[in-house]
Coordinates of C-alpha atoms in Angstrom, one line a residue:
X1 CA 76.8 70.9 46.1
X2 CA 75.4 69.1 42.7
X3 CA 76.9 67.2 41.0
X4 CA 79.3 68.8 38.7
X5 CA 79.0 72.1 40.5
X6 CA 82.6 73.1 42.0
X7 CA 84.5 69.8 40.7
X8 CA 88.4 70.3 39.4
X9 CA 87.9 69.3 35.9
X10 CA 91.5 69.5 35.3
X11 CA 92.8 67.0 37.7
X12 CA 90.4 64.6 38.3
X13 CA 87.8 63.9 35.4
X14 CA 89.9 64.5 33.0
X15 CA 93.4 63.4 33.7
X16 CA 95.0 66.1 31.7
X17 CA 98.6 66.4 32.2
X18 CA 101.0 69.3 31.6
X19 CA 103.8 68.6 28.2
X20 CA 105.4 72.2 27.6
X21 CA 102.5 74.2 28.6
X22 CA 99.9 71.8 26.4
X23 CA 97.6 69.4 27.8
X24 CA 97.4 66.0 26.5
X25 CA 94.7 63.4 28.0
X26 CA 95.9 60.1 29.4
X27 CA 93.1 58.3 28.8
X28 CA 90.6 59.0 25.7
X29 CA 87.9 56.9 27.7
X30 CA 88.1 60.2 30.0
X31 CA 87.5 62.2 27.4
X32 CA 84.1 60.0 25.7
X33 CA 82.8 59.9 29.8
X34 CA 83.5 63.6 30.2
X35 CA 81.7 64.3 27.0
X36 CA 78.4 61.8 28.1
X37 CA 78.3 64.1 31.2
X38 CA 78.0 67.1 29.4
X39 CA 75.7 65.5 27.0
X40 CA 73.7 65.1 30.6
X41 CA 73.6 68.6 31.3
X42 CA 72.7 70.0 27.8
X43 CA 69.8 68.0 28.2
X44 CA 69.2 69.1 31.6
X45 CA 69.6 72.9 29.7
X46 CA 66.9 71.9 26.9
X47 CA 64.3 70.5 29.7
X48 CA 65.0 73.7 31.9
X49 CA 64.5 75.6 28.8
X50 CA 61.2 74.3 28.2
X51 CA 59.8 74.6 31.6
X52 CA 60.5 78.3 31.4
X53 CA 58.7 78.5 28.3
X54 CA 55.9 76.6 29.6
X55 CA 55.9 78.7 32.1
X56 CA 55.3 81.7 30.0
X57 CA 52.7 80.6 28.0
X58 CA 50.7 78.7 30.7
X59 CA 51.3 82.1 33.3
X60 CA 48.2 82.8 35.2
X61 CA 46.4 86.5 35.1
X62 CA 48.0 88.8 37.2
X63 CA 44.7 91.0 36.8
X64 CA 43.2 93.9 34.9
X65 CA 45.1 96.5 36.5
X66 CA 47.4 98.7 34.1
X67 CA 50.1 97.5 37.6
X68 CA 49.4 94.0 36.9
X69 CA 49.7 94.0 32.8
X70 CA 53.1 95.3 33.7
X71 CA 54.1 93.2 36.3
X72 CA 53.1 90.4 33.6
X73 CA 54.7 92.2 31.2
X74 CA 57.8 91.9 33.0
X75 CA 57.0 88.3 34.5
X76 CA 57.0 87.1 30.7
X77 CA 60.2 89.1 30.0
X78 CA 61.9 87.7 32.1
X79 CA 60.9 84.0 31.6
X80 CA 61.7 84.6 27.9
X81 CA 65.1 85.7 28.9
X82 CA 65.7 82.4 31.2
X83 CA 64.8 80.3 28.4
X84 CA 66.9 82.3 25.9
X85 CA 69.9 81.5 28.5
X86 CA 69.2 78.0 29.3
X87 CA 69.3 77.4 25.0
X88 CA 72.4 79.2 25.1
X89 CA 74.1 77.5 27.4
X90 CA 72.9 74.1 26.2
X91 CA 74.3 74.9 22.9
X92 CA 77.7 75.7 24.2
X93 CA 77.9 72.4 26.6
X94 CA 77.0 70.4 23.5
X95 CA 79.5 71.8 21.6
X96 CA 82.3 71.4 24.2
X97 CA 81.0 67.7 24.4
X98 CA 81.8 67.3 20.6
X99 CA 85.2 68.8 20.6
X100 CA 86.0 66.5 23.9
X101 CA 84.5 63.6 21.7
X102 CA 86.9 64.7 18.5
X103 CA 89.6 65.2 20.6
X104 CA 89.3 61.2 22.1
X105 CA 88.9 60.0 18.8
X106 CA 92.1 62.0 17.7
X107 CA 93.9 60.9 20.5
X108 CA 93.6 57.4 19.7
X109 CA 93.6 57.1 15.7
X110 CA 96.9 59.8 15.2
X111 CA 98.5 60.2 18.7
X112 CA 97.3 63.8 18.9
X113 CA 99.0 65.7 21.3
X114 CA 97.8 69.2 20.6
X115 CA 95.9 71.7 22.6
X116 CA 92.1 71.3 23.0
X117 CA 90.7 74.7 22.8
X118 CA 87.9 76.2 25.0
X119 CA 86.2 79.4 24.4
X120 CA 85.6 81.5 27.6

């Protein structure tokens, strides 16, 4: 499985522990390494994002055929839709890298001991 793939964020990256249903991290270094990962996928996101439009500009004929302009047709489609998605999620992972970064750096300046907030 890849890295990444499958792992228990929760208990072992993270460190989070439970204080009347809130998490708090133990360790704010956790937090910056966490983020650093993430900042490794997003641009794992941004290079897959650009192979898929390279892909669609640099496509090769499928013919002259009115069935082969469609299957292109489609082919493109759905390579734009792939890059589309990999932007997307690149986007989000960067942002969940940033609020892991804020919430390390709150952590250790104030003592924060609030929830960090994930959107689905």
């Amino acid at each position: 499985m890849p890295e990444g793939r499958g792992s228990r964020i929760g208990s072992e990256t993270l460190e989070l522990r439970s204080v009347t249903g809130a998490f708090t991290p133990k360790r704010p270094d956790r937090l910056r390494d966490a983020a650093d990962r993430l900042d490794q996928a997003t641009a794992a996101d941004d290079k897959a994002a650009g192979r898929f439009a390279e892909a669609r500009v640099d496509s090769t004929p499928f013919g002259i055929s009115p069935q082969a302009r469609e299957l292109a047709a489609r082919w493109a489609a759905a390579l734009a839709a792939r890059e589309a998605d990999a932007r997307v999620l690149g986007d989000a992972t960067s942002d969940l890298a940033g609020r892991l970064r804020m919430a390390a750096e709150s952590t250790r300046s104030t003592g924060f001991r609030g929830r960090i907030a994930v959107a689905p």
